[in-house]
mmCIF file of C-alpha atoms in Angstrom:
data_model
loop_
_atom_site.group_PDB
_atom_site.id
_atom_site.type_symbol
_atom_site.label_atom_id
_atom_site.label_comp_id
_atom_site.label_asym_id
_atom_site.label_seq_id
_atom_site.Cartn_x
_atom_site.Cartn_y
_atom_site.Cartn_z
ATOM 1 C CA MET A 123 22.369 4.772 0.747
ATOM 2 C CA PRO A 124 21.918 7.330 3.549
ATOM 3 C CA ARG A 125 24.016 7.289 6.712
ATOM 4 C CA ALA A 126 21.049 8.129 8.957
ATOM 5 C CA PRO A 127 18.273 5.498 8.930
ATOM 6 C CA LEU A 128 15.093 6.369 7.087
ATOM 7 C CA ARG A 129 12.369 6.481 9.756
ATOM 8 C CA ILE A 130 9.213 4.887 8.334
ATOM 9 C CA ALA A 131 6.052 4.606 10.436
ATOM 10 C CA ILE A 132 3.675 1.892 9.248
ATOM 11 C CA LEU A 133 0.052 2.622 10.145
ATOM 12 C CA GLU A 134 -1.526 -0.836 10.461
ATOM 13 C CA CYS A 135 -5.120 -0.393 9.287
ATOM 14 C CA ASP A 136 -6.001 -4.069 9.713
ATOM 15 C CA THR A 137 -4.647 -7.450 10.849
ATOM 16 C CA PRO A 138 -3.744 -10.146 8.280
ATOM 17 C CA PRO A 139 -5.607 -13.482 8.334
ATOM 18 C CA GLU A 140 -4.392 -16.031 10.851
ATOM 19 C CA ARG A 141 -1.648 -17.882 8.959
ATOM 20 C CA ALA A 142 -0.179 -14.740 7.383
ATOM 21 C CA ASN A 143 -0.324 -12.936 10.710
ATOM 22 C CA ALA A 144 1.602 -15.740 12.410
ATOM 23 C CA LYS A 145 4.156 -15.948 9.596
ATOM 24 C CA TYR A 146 4.870 -12.258 9.035
ATOM 25 C CA GLY A 147 3.867 -10.544 12.275
ATOM 26 C CA GLY A 148 1.031 -8.253 11.236
ATOM 27 C CA TYR A 149 0.976 -5.952 8.259
ATOM 28 C CA GLY A 150 3.939 -4.177 9.817
ATOM 29 C CA GLY A 151 5.873 -7.396 9.315
ATOM 30 C CA VAL A 152 4.591 -7.853 5.769
ATOM 31 C CA PHE A 153 5.836 -4.387 4.824
ATOM 32 C CA ARG A 154 9.107 -4.833 6.687
ATOM 33 C CA THR A 155 9.719 -7.847 4.436
ATOM 34 C CA LEU A 156 9.001 -5.848 1.263
ATOM 35 C CA LEU A 157 11.035 -2.819 2.321
ATOM 36 C CA ARG A 158 14.051 -4.854 3.393
ATOM 37 C CA GLU A 159 13.989 -6.827 0.146
ATOM 38 C CA SER A 160 13.752 -3.488 -1.665
ATOM 39 C CA VAL A 161 16.810 -2.138 0.149
ATOM 40 C CA THR A 162 18.776 -5.200 -0.960
ATOM 41 C CA GLU A 163 17.591 -4.748 -4.559
ATOM 42 C CA LEU A 164 18.327 -1.025 -4.570
ATOM 43 C CA SER A 165 21.764 -1.652 -3.074
ATOM 44 C CA LYS A 166 22.587 -3.926 -6.022
ATOM 45 C CA SER A 167 21.744 -1.226 -8.526
ATOM 46 C CA ASN A 168 23.814 1.236 -6.491
ATOM 47 C CA LYS A 169 26.723 -1.259 -6.367
ATOM 48 C CA ASP A 170 26.396 -1.261 -2.604
ATOM 49 C CA ALA A 171 25.237 -4.833 -2.044
ATOM 50 C CA ASP A 172 26.750 -4.979 1.433
ATOM 51 C CA ALA A 173 24.549 -2.197 2.796
ATOM 52 C CA ASP A 174 23.197 -3.084 6.231
ATOM 53 C CA VAL A 175 19.393 -2.963 6.060
ATOM 54 C CA ASN A 176 19.237 -2.105 9.752
ATOM 55 C CA ASN A 177 21.337 1.005 9.131
ATOM 56 C CA VAL A 178 19.167 2.107 6.215
ATOM 57 C CA LEU A 179 15.680 1.641 7.641
ATOM 58 C CA ASP A 180 14.168 2.377 11.043
ATOM 59 C CA ILE A 181 10.681 0.869 10.751
ATOM 60 C CA SER A 182 7.997 1.199 13.420
ATOM 61 C CA ALA A 183 4.383 0.013 13.350
ATOM 62 C CA TYR A 184 1.258 1.522 14.902
ATOM 63 C CA ASP A 185 -2.164 -0.061 15.455
ATOM 64 C CA VAL A 186 -4.529 2.669 14.293
ATOM 65 C CA VAL A 187 -7.665 0.512 14.554
ATOM 66 C CA SER A 188 -8.002 -0.857 18.091
ATOM 67 C CA LYS A 189 -5.278 1.158 19.857
ATOM 68 C CA GLN A 190 -5.579 4.254 17.641
ATOM 69 C CA GLU A 191 -1.916 5.044 18.270
ATOM 70 C CA TYR A 192 0.120 7.370 16.057
ATOM 71 C CA PRO A 193 3.704 8.618 15.888
ATOM 72 C CA GLU A 194 4.625 12.245 16.330
ATOM 73 C CA LEU A 195 5.280 13.602 12.857
ATOM 74 C CA GLU A 196 8.480 15.325 13.993
ATOM 75 C CA SER A 197 9.954 11.939 14.934
ATOM 76 C CA ILE A 198 9.563 10.263 11.523
ATOM 77 C CA ASP A 199 10.432 10.769 7.858
ATOM 78 C CA ALA A 200 7.580 8.871 6.214
ATOM 79 C CA VAL A 201 4.157 7.392 6.874
ATOM 80 C CA LEU A 202 2.951 4.206 5.163
ATOM 81 C CA LEU A 203 -0.801 3.501 5.271
ATOM 82 C CA THR A 204 -1.603 -0.185 4.769
ATOM 83 C CA GLY A 205 -4.511 -1.950 3.172
ATOM 84 C CA SER A 206 -7.559 -3.030 5.139
ATOM 85 C CA LYS A 207 -10.764 -5.064 4.954
ATOM 86 C CA HIS A 208 -12.562 -1.963 6.259
ATOM 87 C CA ASN A 209 -14.267 0.610 4.041
ATOM 88 C CA SER A 210 -12.345 3.830 3.498
ATOM 89 C CA PHE A 211 -15.579 5.786 2.997
ATOM 90 C CA GLU A 212 -17.132 4.954 6.377
ATOM 91 C CA ASP A 213 -17.175 7.286 9.375
ATOM 92 C CA HIS A 214 -16.059 5.042 12.218
ATOM 93 C CA PRO A 215 -14.192 7.136 14.798
ATOM 94 C CA TRP A 216 -10.878 5.397 14.078
ATOM 95 C CA ILE A 217 -11.241 6.065 10.334
ATOM 96 C CA GLN A 218 -12.075 9.715 10.952
ATOM 97 C CA LYS A 219 -9.015 9.987 13.197
ATOM 98 C CA LEU A 220 -6.890 8.352 10.482
ATOM 99 C CA VAL A 221 -8.141 10.828 7.867
ATOM 100 C CA GLU A 222 -7.369 13.753 10.185
ATOM 101 C CA TYR A 223 -3.860 12.441 10.884
ATOM 102 C CA THR A 224 -3.289 11.909 7.168
ATOM 103 C CA GLN A 225 -4.289 15.504 6.493
ATOM 104 C CA LYS A 226 -1.748 16.671 9.081
ATOM 105 C CA ALA A 227 0.938 14.499 7.469
ATOM 106 C CA LEU A 228 0.068 15.870 4.024
ATOM 107 C CA ALA A 229 0.447 19.400 5.365
ATOM 108 C CA HIS A 230 3.782 18.669 7.042
ATOM 109 C CA PRO A 231 6.696 20.282 5.185
ATOM 110 C CA ARG A 232 9.012 17.258 5.460
ATOM 111 C CA VAL A 233 7.074 14.006 6.006
ATOM 112 C CA LYS A 234 6.292 11.884 2.928
ATOM 113 C CA LEU A 235 3.484 9.355 2.546
ATOM 114 C CA LEU A 236 2.974 5.973 0.905
ATOM 115 C CA GLY A 237 -0.576 4.674 0.476
ATOM 116 C CA ILE A 238 -1.509 1.082 -0.349
ATOM 117 C CA CYS A 239 -5.071 0.039 -1.308
ATOM 118 C CA PHE A 240 -7.159 1.277 1.652
ATOM 119 C CA GLY A 241 -4.284 3.665 2.416
ATOM 120 C CA HIS A 242 -4.387 4.954 -1.177
ATOM 121 C CA GLN A 243 -8.096 5.611 -0.703
ATOM 122 C CA ILE A 244 -7.604 7.324 2.666
ATOM 123 C CA ILE A 245 -5.100 9.722 1.082
ATOM 124 C CA GLY A 246 -7.632 10.439 -1.668
ATOM 125 C CA ARG A 247 -10.328 11.060 0.954
ATOM 126 C CA ALA A 248 -7.997 13.281 2.985
ATOM 127 C CA LEU A 249 -7.486 15.361 -0.161
ATOM 128 C CA GLY A 250 -11.215 15.802 -0.615
ATOM 129 C CA VAL A 251 -12.133 13.420 -3.439
ATOM 130 C CA GLU A 252 -14.836 10.762 -3.355
ATOM 131 C CA VAL A 253 -14.034 7.197 -2.343
ATOM 132 C CA GLY A 254 -16.535 4.345 -2.387
ATOM 133 C CA ARG A 255 -17.762 1.115 -3.945
ATOM 134 C CA ASN A 256 -16.692 0.336 -7.481
ATOM 135 C CA SER A 257 -19.678 -0.653 -9.617
ATOM 136 C CA ALA A 258 -17.340 -2.814 -11.717
ATOM 137 C CA GLY A 259 -16.770 -5.078 -8.708
ATOM 138 C CA TRP A 260 -13.684 -6.791 -7.382
ATOM 139 C CA GLU A 261 -10.135 -6.819 -8.708
ATOM 140 C CA ILE A 262 -8.378 -9.860 -7.229
ATOM 141 C CA ALA A 263 -4.881 -11.420 -7.435
ATOM 142 C CA VAL A 264 -2.249 -10.457 -10.023
ATOM 143 C CA CYS A 265 -3.675 -7.983 -12.556
ATOM 144 C CA ASP A 266 -2.238 -5.637 -15.181
ATOM 145 C CA VAL A 267 -2.237 -1.876 -14.717
ATOM 146 C CA ASP A 268 -1.732 0.419 -17.719
ATOM 147 C CA LEU A 269 0.790 3.064 -16.694
ATOM 148 C CA THR A 270 1.038 6.741 -17.558
ATOM 149 C CA ASP A 271 4.395 8.150 -18.598
ATOM 150 C CA LYS A 272 5.039 9.084 -14.974
ATOM 151 C CA GLY A 273 4.061 5.598 -13.836
ATOM 152 C CA LYS A 274 6.496 4.024 -16.316
ATOM 153 C CA GLU A 275 9.253 6.355 -15.147
ATOM 154 C CA LEU A 276 8.573 5.724 -11.466
ATOM 155 C CA PHE A 277 8.218 1.928 -11.532
ATOM 156 C CA GLY A 278 10.592 1.164 -14.400
ATOM 157 C CA VAL A 279 8.179 -1.073 -16.348
ATOM 158 C CA GLU A 280 5.847 -0.563 -19.301
ATOM 159 C CA THR A 281 2.853 -2.368 -17.766
ATOM 160 C CA LEU A 282 2.575 -2.940 -14.026
ATOM 161 C CA LYS A 283 1.670 -6.382 -12.716
ATOM 162 C CA ILE A 284 0.393 -6.065 -9.153
ATOM 163 C CA GLN A 285 -1.590 -8.065 -6.623
ATOM 164 C CA GLN A 286 -5.096 -6.662 -6.144
ATOM 165 C CA MET A 287 -7.734 -7.185 -3.452
ATOM 166 C CA HIS A 288 -10.346 -4.442 -3.611
ATOM 167 C CA ARG A 289 -13.839 -3.421 -4.636
ATOM 168 C CA ASP A 290 -13.570 0.177 -3.391
ATOM 169 C CA MET A 291 -11.851 2.935 -5.275
ATOM 170 C CA VAL A 292 -10.849 6.587 -5.542
ATOM 171 C CA PHE A 293 -13.200 8.143 -8.077
ATOM 172 C CA ALA A 294 -11.100 11.099 -9.229
ATOM 173 C CA TYR A 295 -7.645 12.614 -8.980
ATOM 174 C CA PRO A 296 -7.249 15.433 -6.453
ATOM 175 C CA GLU A 297 -6.098 18.775 -7.809
ATOM 176 C CA GLY A 298 -2.377 18.929 -8.486
ATOM 177 C CA VAL A 299 -1.911 15.146 -8.349
ATOM 178 C CA THR A 300 -0.278 13.148 -11.147
ATOM 179 C CA ALA A 301 -1.955 9.959 -12.397
ATOM 180 C CA LEU A 302 0.207 6.822 -12.348
ATOM 181 C CA GLY A 303 -2.050 4.250 -14.004
ATOM 182 C CA SER A 304 -5.441 2.726 -14.651
ATOM 183 C CA SER A 305 -7.113 -0.584 -15.392
ATOM 184 C CA GLY A 306 -10.317 -1.591 -17.126
ATOM 185 C CA ARG A 307 -12.066 -1.813 -13.765
ATOM 186 C CA CYS A 308 -10.456 1.059 -11.887
ATOM 187 C CA ALA A 309 -9.422 4.381 -13.386
ATOM 188 C CA VAL A 310 -7.358 5.584 -10.409
ATOM 189 C CA GLN A 311 -4.687 2.942 -9.788
ATOM 190 C CA GLY A 312 -2.023 5.229 -8.387
ATOM 191 C CA MET A 313 -1.358 8.834 -7.430
ATOM 192 C CA TYR A 314 1.826 10.879 -7.198
ATOM 193 C CA LYS A 315 2.764 14.284 -5.914
ATOM 194 C CA ALA A 316 6.408 15.274 -6.083
ATOM 195 C CA GLY A 317 8.065 15.334 -2.688
ATOM 196 C CA LYS A 318 4.856 14.368 -0.887
ATOM 197 C CA PHE A 319 3.311 10.971 -1.702
ATOM 198 C CA VAL A 320 3.061 7.891 -3.888
ATOM 199 C CA THR A 321 0.029 5.608 -3.750
ATOM 200 C CA VAL A 322 -1.075 2.387 -5.430
ATOM 201 C CA GLN A 323 -4.483 0.731 -5.401
ATOM 202 C CA GLY A 324 -2.895 -2.725 -5.452
ATOM 203 C CA HIS A 325 -0.751 -4.621 -2.967
ATOM 204 C CA PRO A 326 2.982 -4.732 -3.773
ATOM 205 C CA GLU A 327 3.564 -6.314 -0.354
ATOM 206 C CA PHE A 328 1.318 -9.346 -0.964
ATOM 207 C CA LYS A 329 2.918 -12.670 -1.740
ATOM 208 C CA GLY A 330 0.995 -15.592 -3.217
ATOM 209 C CA ASP A 331 0.423 -17.292 0.137
ATOM 210 C CA ILE A 332 -1.308 -14.231 1.575
ATOM 211 C CA VAL A 333 -3.579 -13.834 -1.444
ATOM 212 C CA GLU A 334 -4.470 -17.535 -1.439
ATOM 213 C CA GLU A 335 -5.425 -17.397 2.247
ATOM 214 C CA VAL A 336 -7.582 -14.294 1.794
ATOM 215 C CA VAL A 337 -9.291 -15.689 -1.312
ATOM 216 C CA ASN A 338 -10.064 -19.030 0.353
ATOM 217 C CA LEU A 339 -11.461 -17.347 3.467
ATOM 218 C CA ARG A 340 -13.654 -15.004 1.442
ATOM 219 C CA ALA A 341 -14.846 -17.856 -0.757
ATOM 220 C CA GLU A 342 -15.821 -19.824 2.350
ATOM 221 C CA ALA A 343 -17.680 -16.767 3.650
ATOM 222 C CA GLY A 344 -19.545 -16.353 0.339
ATOM 223 C CA VAL A 345 -17.890 -13.049 -0.539
ATOM 224 C CA PHE A 346 -16.351 -14.576 -3.682
ATOM 225 C CA ASP A 347 -18.275 -17.062 -5.785
ATOM 226 C CA LYS A 348 -16.666 -20.288 -7.010
ATOM 227 C CA GLU A 349 -15.669 -18.862 -10.397
ATOM 228 C CA GLN A 350 -14.123 -15.724 -8.877
ATOM 229 C CA ALA A 351 -12.163 -17.748 -6.350
ATOM 230 C CA GLU A 352 -10.844 -20.256 -8.871
ATOM 231 C CA ASP A 353 -9.774 -17.503 -11.257
ATOM 232 C CA ALA A 354 -8.039 -15.583 -8.454
ATOM 233 C CA LEU A 355 -6.260 -18.656 -7.096
ATOM 234 C CA GLU A 356 -4.945 -19.419 -10.584
ATOM 235 C CA ARG A 357 -3.331 -15.947 -10.708
ATOM 236 C CA ALA A 358 -2.347 -15.544 -7.042
ATOM 237 C CA SER A 359 1.236 -16.779 -7.421
ATOM 238 C CA LYS A 360 1.982 -15.392 -10.875
ATOM 239 C CA PRO A 361 5.022 -13.100 -11.188
ATOM 240 C CA HIS A 362 4.361 -9.483 -10.292
ATOM 241 C CA ASP A 363 6.212 -6.198 -9.819
ATOM 242 C CA GLY A 364 5.891 -5.837 -6.049
ATOM 243 C CA LEU A 365 9.648 -5.564 -5.594
ATOM 244 C CA ALA A 366 9.961 -2.947 -8.333
ATOM 245 C CA ILE A 367 7.258 -0.935 -6.574
ATOM 246 C CA GLY A 368 9.095 -1.294 -3.256
ATOM 247 C CA VAL A 369 12.289 -0.018 -4.878
ATOM 248 C CA ALA A 370 10.346 2.911 -6.377
ATOM 249 C CA PHE A 371 8.967 3.701 -2.922
ATOM 250 C CA LEU A 372 12.478 3.784 -1.460
ATOM 251 C CA ARG A 373 13.855 5.936 -4.279
ATOM 252 C CA PHE A 374 11.003 8.382 -3.688
ATOM 253 C CA LEU A 375 11.596 8.511 0.075
ATOM 254 C CA LEU A 376 15.328 9.023 -0.437
ATOM 255 C CA GLU A 377 14.950 11.907 -2.919
#
Protein backbone atom coordinates (compact mmCIF):
# COMPACT_ATOMS: atom_id res chain seq x y z
CA MET A 1 0.00 0.00 0.00
CA PRO A 2 1.31 3.50 -0.81
CA ARG A 3 2.50 5.91 1.87
CA ALA A 4 0.87 8.92 0.20
CA PRO A 5 -2.93 8.70 -0.07
CA LEU A 6 -4.38 8.02 -3.49
CA ARG A 7 -6.39 11.13 -4.38
CA ILE A 8 -9.62 10.05 -6.09
CA ALA A 9 -12.18 12.62 -7.26
CA ILE A 10 -15.68 11.21 -7.65
CA LEU A 11 -17.74 13.10 -10.22
CA GLU A 12 -21.34 12.65 -9.03
CA CYS A 13 -23.43 12.54 -12.21
CA ASP A 14 -26.70 11.96 -10.36
CA THR A 15 -28.26 11.61 -6.89
CA PRO A 16 -29.37 8.18 -5.60
CA PRO A 17 -33.06 7.59 -4.77
CA GLU A 18 -34.23 8.81 -1.39
CA ARG A 19 -33.50 5.85 0.90
CA ALA A 20 -30.12 5.06 -0.66
CA ASN A 21 -29.18 8.73 -0.60
CA ALA A 22 -29.97 8.95 3.12
CA LYS A 23 -28.13 5.71 3.90
CA TYR A 24 -24.96 6.21 1.87
CA GLY A 25 -24.67 9.97 1.38
CA GLY A 26 -24.92 10.40 -2.38
CA TYR A 27 -23.09 8.41 -5.00
CA GLY A 28 -19.88 9.73 -3.48
CA GLY A 29 -20.80 7.79 -0.36
CA VAL A 30 -21.76 4.68 -2.32
CA PHE A 31 -18.34 4.63 -3.99
CA ARG A 32 -16.53 5.45 -0.76
CA THR A 33 -18.09 2.27 0.65
CA LEU A 34 -16.92 0.16 -2.31
CA LEU A 35 -13.42 1.64 -2.39
CA ARG A 36 -12.86 1.27 1.34
CA GLU A 37 -14.08 -2.33 1.27
CA SER A 38 -11.72 -2.87 -1.67
CA VAL A 39 -8.76 -1.48 0.28
CA THR A 40 -9.50 -3.93 3.09
CA GLU A 41 -9.73 -6.82 0.61
CA LEU A 42 -6.56 -5.81 -1.21
CA SER A 43 -4.73 -5.43 2.10
CA LYS A 44 -5.57 -9.05 2.93
CA SER A 45 -4.03 -10.30 -0.29
CA ASN A 46 -0.99 -8.12 0.38
CA LYS A 47 -0.76 -9.47 3.96
CA ASP A 48 -1.27 -5.94 5.19
CA ALA A 49 -4.67 -6.30 6.84
CA ASP A 50 -3.98 -3.50 9.31
CA ALA A 51 -3.62 -0.85 6.61
CA ASP A 52 -5.45 2.33 7.57
CA VAL A 53 -8.00 3.10 4.84
CA ASN A 54 -7.77 6.80 5.63
CA ASN A 55 -4.03 6.74 4.89
CA VAL A 56 -4.54 4.91 1.59
CA LEU A 57 -7.40 6.88 0.06
CA ASP A 58 -8.18 10.59 -0.11
CA ILE A 59 -11.66 10.64 -1.66
CA SER A 60 -13.48 13.82 -2.66
CA ALA A 61 -16.84 14.21 -4.41
CA TYR A 62 -18.05 16.84 -6.88
CA ASP A 63 -21.60 17.63 -8.01
CA VAL A 64 -21.20 17.99 -11.77
CA VAL A 65 -24.94 18.26 -12.46
CA SER A 66 -26.42 21.15 -10.47
CA LYS A 67 -23.22 22.79 -9.18
CA GLN A 68 -21.04 21.81 -12.17
CA GLU A 69 -17.98 21.80 -9.92
CA TYR A 70 -14.74 20.04 -10.84
CA PRO A 71 -11.34 19.45 -9.24
CA GLU A 72 -8.14 20.81 -10.69
CA LEU A 73 -6.46 17.90 -12.43
CA GLU A 74 -3.09 18.75 -10.89
CA SER A 75 -4.55 18.20 -7.41
CA ILE A 76 -5.77 14.62 -7.96
CA ASP A 77 -4.53 11.21 -9.10
CA ALA A 78 -7.75 9.75 -10.50
CA VAL A 79 -11.24 10.67 -11.66
CA LEU A 80 -14.23 8.36 -11.16
CA LEU A 81 -17.34 9.10 -13.24
CA THR A 82 -20.50 7.65 -11.69
CA GLY A 83 -23.66 6.28 -13.19
CA SER A 84 -26.70 8.45 -13.84
CA LYS A 85 -30.37 8.37 -14.83
CA HIS A 86 -29.50 10.98 -17.47
CA ASN A 87 -28.68 10.15 -21.09
CA SER A 88 -25.00 10.24 -21.99
CA PHE A 89 -25.81 11.15 -25.61
CA GLU A 90 -27.73 14.35 -24.84
CA ASP A 91 -26.32 17.86 -25.15
CA HIS A 92 -27.36 19.50 -21.90
CA PRO A 93 -24.76 22.11 -20.93
CA TRP A 94 -23.64 20.13 -17.87
CA ILE A 95 -23.14 16.98 -19.98
CA GLN A 96 -21.15 18.91 -22.58
CA LYS A 97 -19.00 20.35 -19.79
CA LEU A 98 -18.49 16.85 -18.38
CA VAL A 99 -17.40 15.52 -21.79
CA GLU A 100 -14.94 18.41 -22.18
CA TYR A 101 -13.49 17.82 -18.70
CA THR A 102 -13.20 14.11 -19.42
CA GLN A 103 -11.27 14.87 -22.60
CA LYS A 104 -8.86 17.03 -20.59
CA ALA A 105 -8.43 14.24 -18.04
CA LEU A 106 -7.80 11.71 -20.82
CA ALA A 107 -5.11 13.98 -22.23
CA HIS A 108 -3.44 14.52 -18.86
CA PRO A 109 -0.12 12.66 -18.59
CA ARG A 110 -0.70 11.41 -15.03
CA VAL A 111 -4.41 11.32 -14.12
CA LYS A 112 -6.25 7.99 -14.52
CA LEU A 113 -9.98 7.48 -15.01
CA LEU A 114 -12.63 5.01 -13.90
CA GLY A 115 -15.99 5.02 -15.67
CA ILE A 116 -19.15 3.33 -14.40
CA CYS A 117 -22.30 2.93 -16.55
CA PHE A 118 -23.08 6.53 -17.59
CA GLY A 119 -19.43 7.33 -16.82
CA HIS A 120 -18.32 4.47 -19.08
CA GLN A 121 -20.46 5.97 -21.83
CA ILE A 122 -19.14 9.50 -21.26
CA ILE A 123 -15.57 8.23 -21.66
CA GLY A 124 -16.61 6.52 -24.89
CA ARG A 125 -18.23 9.75 -26.10
CA ALA A 126 -15.18 11.79 -25.10
CA LEU A 127 -13.10 9.45 -27.27
CA GLY A 128 -15.34 10.03 -30.26
CA VAL A 129 -17.47 6.89 -30.49
CA GLU A 130 -21.26 6.74 -30.65
CA VAL A 131 -23.33 6.34 -27.50
CA GLY A 132 -27.10 5.97 -27.45
CA ARG A 133 -30.15 3.79 -26.88
CA ASN A 134 -29.70 0.04 -27.04
CA SER A 135 -32.32 -1.55 -29.28
CA ALA A 136 -32.09 -4.71 -27.16
CA GLY A 137 -33.54 -2.80 -24.20
CA TRP A 138 -32.72 -2.84 -20.52
CA GLU A 139 -30.17 -4.89 -18.60
CA ILE A 140 -31.24 -4.91 -14.94
CA ALA A 141 -29.91 -6.40 -11.67
CA VAL A 142 -27.20 -9.08 -11.48
CA CYS A 143 -26.23 -10.29 -14.97
CA ASP A 144 -23.36 -12.28 -16.46
CA VAL A 145 -20.70 -10.65 -18.62
CA ASP A 146 -18.49 -12.80 -20.86
CA LEU A 147 -14.92 -11.59 -20.39
CA THR A 148 -12.05 -11.27 -22.84
CA ASP A 149 -8.63 -12.55 -21.83
CA LYS A 150 -7.79 -9.07 -20.57
CA GLY A 151 -11.04 -8.91 -18.63
CA LYS A 152 -10.29 -12.25 -16.96
CA GLU A 153 -6.80 -11.07 -16.07
CA LEU A 154 -8.00 -7.73 -14.72
CA PHE A 155 -10.95 -8.93 -12.63
CA GLY A 156 -9.64 -12.35 -11.65
CA VAL A 157 -12.77 -14.30 -12.66
CA GLU A 158 -13.80 -16.31 -15.70
CA THR A 159 -17.29 -14.79 -16.03
CA LEU A 160 -18.17 -11.47 -14.41
CA LYS A 161 -21.36 -11.16 -12.38
CA ILE A 162 -22.28 -7.49 -12.07
CA GLN A 163 -25.28 -5.35 -11.20
CA GLN A 164 -26.75 -3.65 -14.27
CA MET A 165 -29.16 -0.73 -14.70
CA HIS A 166 -29.00 0.60 -18.25
CA ARG A 167 -30.62 0.79 -21.66
CA ASP A 168 -27.95 3.03 -23.23
CA MET A 169 -24.64 1.78 -24.50
CA VAL A 170 -21.31 2.47 -26.19
CA PHE A 171 -21.65 1.18 -29.74
CA ALA A 172 -17.99 0.58 -30.59
CA TYR A 173 -14.52 0.50 -29.08
CA PRO A 174 -12.42 3.63 -29.59
CA GLU A 175 -9.13 3.19 -31.40
CA GLY A 176 -6.38 1.76 -29.23
CA VAL A 177 -8.77 0.57 -26.51
CA THR A 178 -8.86 -3.02 -25.24
CA ALA A 179 -12.21 -4.80 -24.88
CA LEU A 180 -12.96 -6.26 -21.44
CA GLY A 181 -16.24 -8.08 -22.02
CA SER A 182 -19.64 -8.38 -23.64
CA SER A 183 -23.11 -9.74 -23.01
CA GLY A 184 -25.93 -10.91 -25.23
CA ARG A 185 -27.56 -7.49 -24.98
CA CYS A 186 -24.52 -5.22 -24.95
CA ALA A 187 -21.32 -5.77 -26.89
CA VAL A 188 -19.24 -3.13 -25.07
CA GLN A 189 -19.32 -4.02 -21.37
CA GLY A 190 -15.94 -2.61 -20.44
CA MET A 191 -12.97 -0.74 -21.85
CA TYR A 192 -9.31 -0.60 -20.86
CA LYS A 193 -6.32 1.45 -21.84
CA ALA A 194 -3.07 0.77 -20.04
CA GLY A 195 -2.13 3.52 -17.63
CA LYS A 196 -5.18 5.61 -18.52
CA PHE A 197 -8.62 4.13 -17.78
CA VAL A 198 -10.84 1.20 -16.88
CA THR A 199 -14.59 1.29 -17.48
CA VAL A 200 -17.54 -1.03 -16.88
CA GLN A 201 -21.09 -0.74 -18.16
CA GLY A 202 -22.45 -2.26 -14.95
CA HIS A 203 -22.51 -1.08 -11.35
CA PRO A 204 -19.93 -2.72 -9.05
CA GLU A 205 -20.91 -0.22 -6.35
CA PHE A 206 -24.60 -1.23 -6.23
CA LYS A 207 -25.81 -3.37 -3.38
CA GLY A 208 -29.12 -5.22 -3.44
CA ASP A 209 -30.99 -2.55 -1.48
CA ILE A 210 -30.11 0.15 -4.00
CA VAL A 211 -31.18 -1.97 -6.96
CA GLU A 212 -34.44 -2.95 -5.27
CA GLU A 213 -35.28 0.71 -4.58
CA VAL A 214 -34.53 1.78 -8.15
CA VAL A 215 -36.48 -1.13 -9.65
CA ASN A 216 -39.53 -0.49 -7.46
CA LEU A 217 -39.53 3.24 -8.25
CA ARG A 218 -39.23 2.63 -11.98
CA ALA A 219 -41.93 -0.03 -11.87
CA GLU A 220 -44.25 2.42 -10.11
CA ALA A 221 -43.45 5.03 -12.77
CA GLY A 222 -44.20 2.55 -15.58
CA VAL A 223 -40.62 2.41 -16.85
CA PHE A 224 -40.41 -1.32 -16.07
CA ASP A 225 -43.37 -3.60 -16.65
CA LYS A 226 -44.47 -6.13 -14.02
CA GLU A 227 -42.51 -9.02 -15.54
CA GLN A 228 -39.30 -6.97 -15.85
CA ALA A 229 -39.57 -5.75 -12.28
CA GLU A 230 -40.26 -9.17 -10.80
CA ASP A 231 -37.37 -10.73 -12.70
CA ALA A 232 -35.00 -7.94 -11.63
CA LEU A 233 -36.07 -8.09 -7.98
CA GLU A 234 -35.44 -11.84 -7.96
CA ARG A 235 -31.83 -11.22 -9.07
CA ALA A 236 -31.13 -7.95 -7.23
CA SER A 237 -29.49 -9.52 -4.17
CA LYS A 238 -27.72 -12.42 -5.86
CA PRO A 239 -23.95 -12.68 -5.33
CA HIS A 240 -21.89 -10.55 -7.69
CA ASP A 241 -18.29 -9.49 -8.28
CA GLY A 242 -18.53 -5.83 -7.26
CA LEU A 243 -15.76 -6.20 -4.70
CA ALA A 244 -13.47 -7.95 -7.17
CA ILE A 245 -14.04 -5.06 -9.58
CA GLY A 246 -13.26 -2.55 -6.82
CA VAL A 247 -10.01 -4.37 -6.07
CA ALA A 248 -9.15 -4.37 -9.79
CA PHE A 249 -9.80 -0.62 -9.88
CA LEU A 250 -7.41 -0.06 -6.98
CA ARG A 251 -4.71 -2.28 -8.47
CA PHE A 252 -4.98 -0.30 -11.70
CA LEU A 253 -4.76 3.07 -9.92
CA LEU A 254 -1.76 1.90 -7.90
CA GLU A 255 0.22 0.63 -10.91
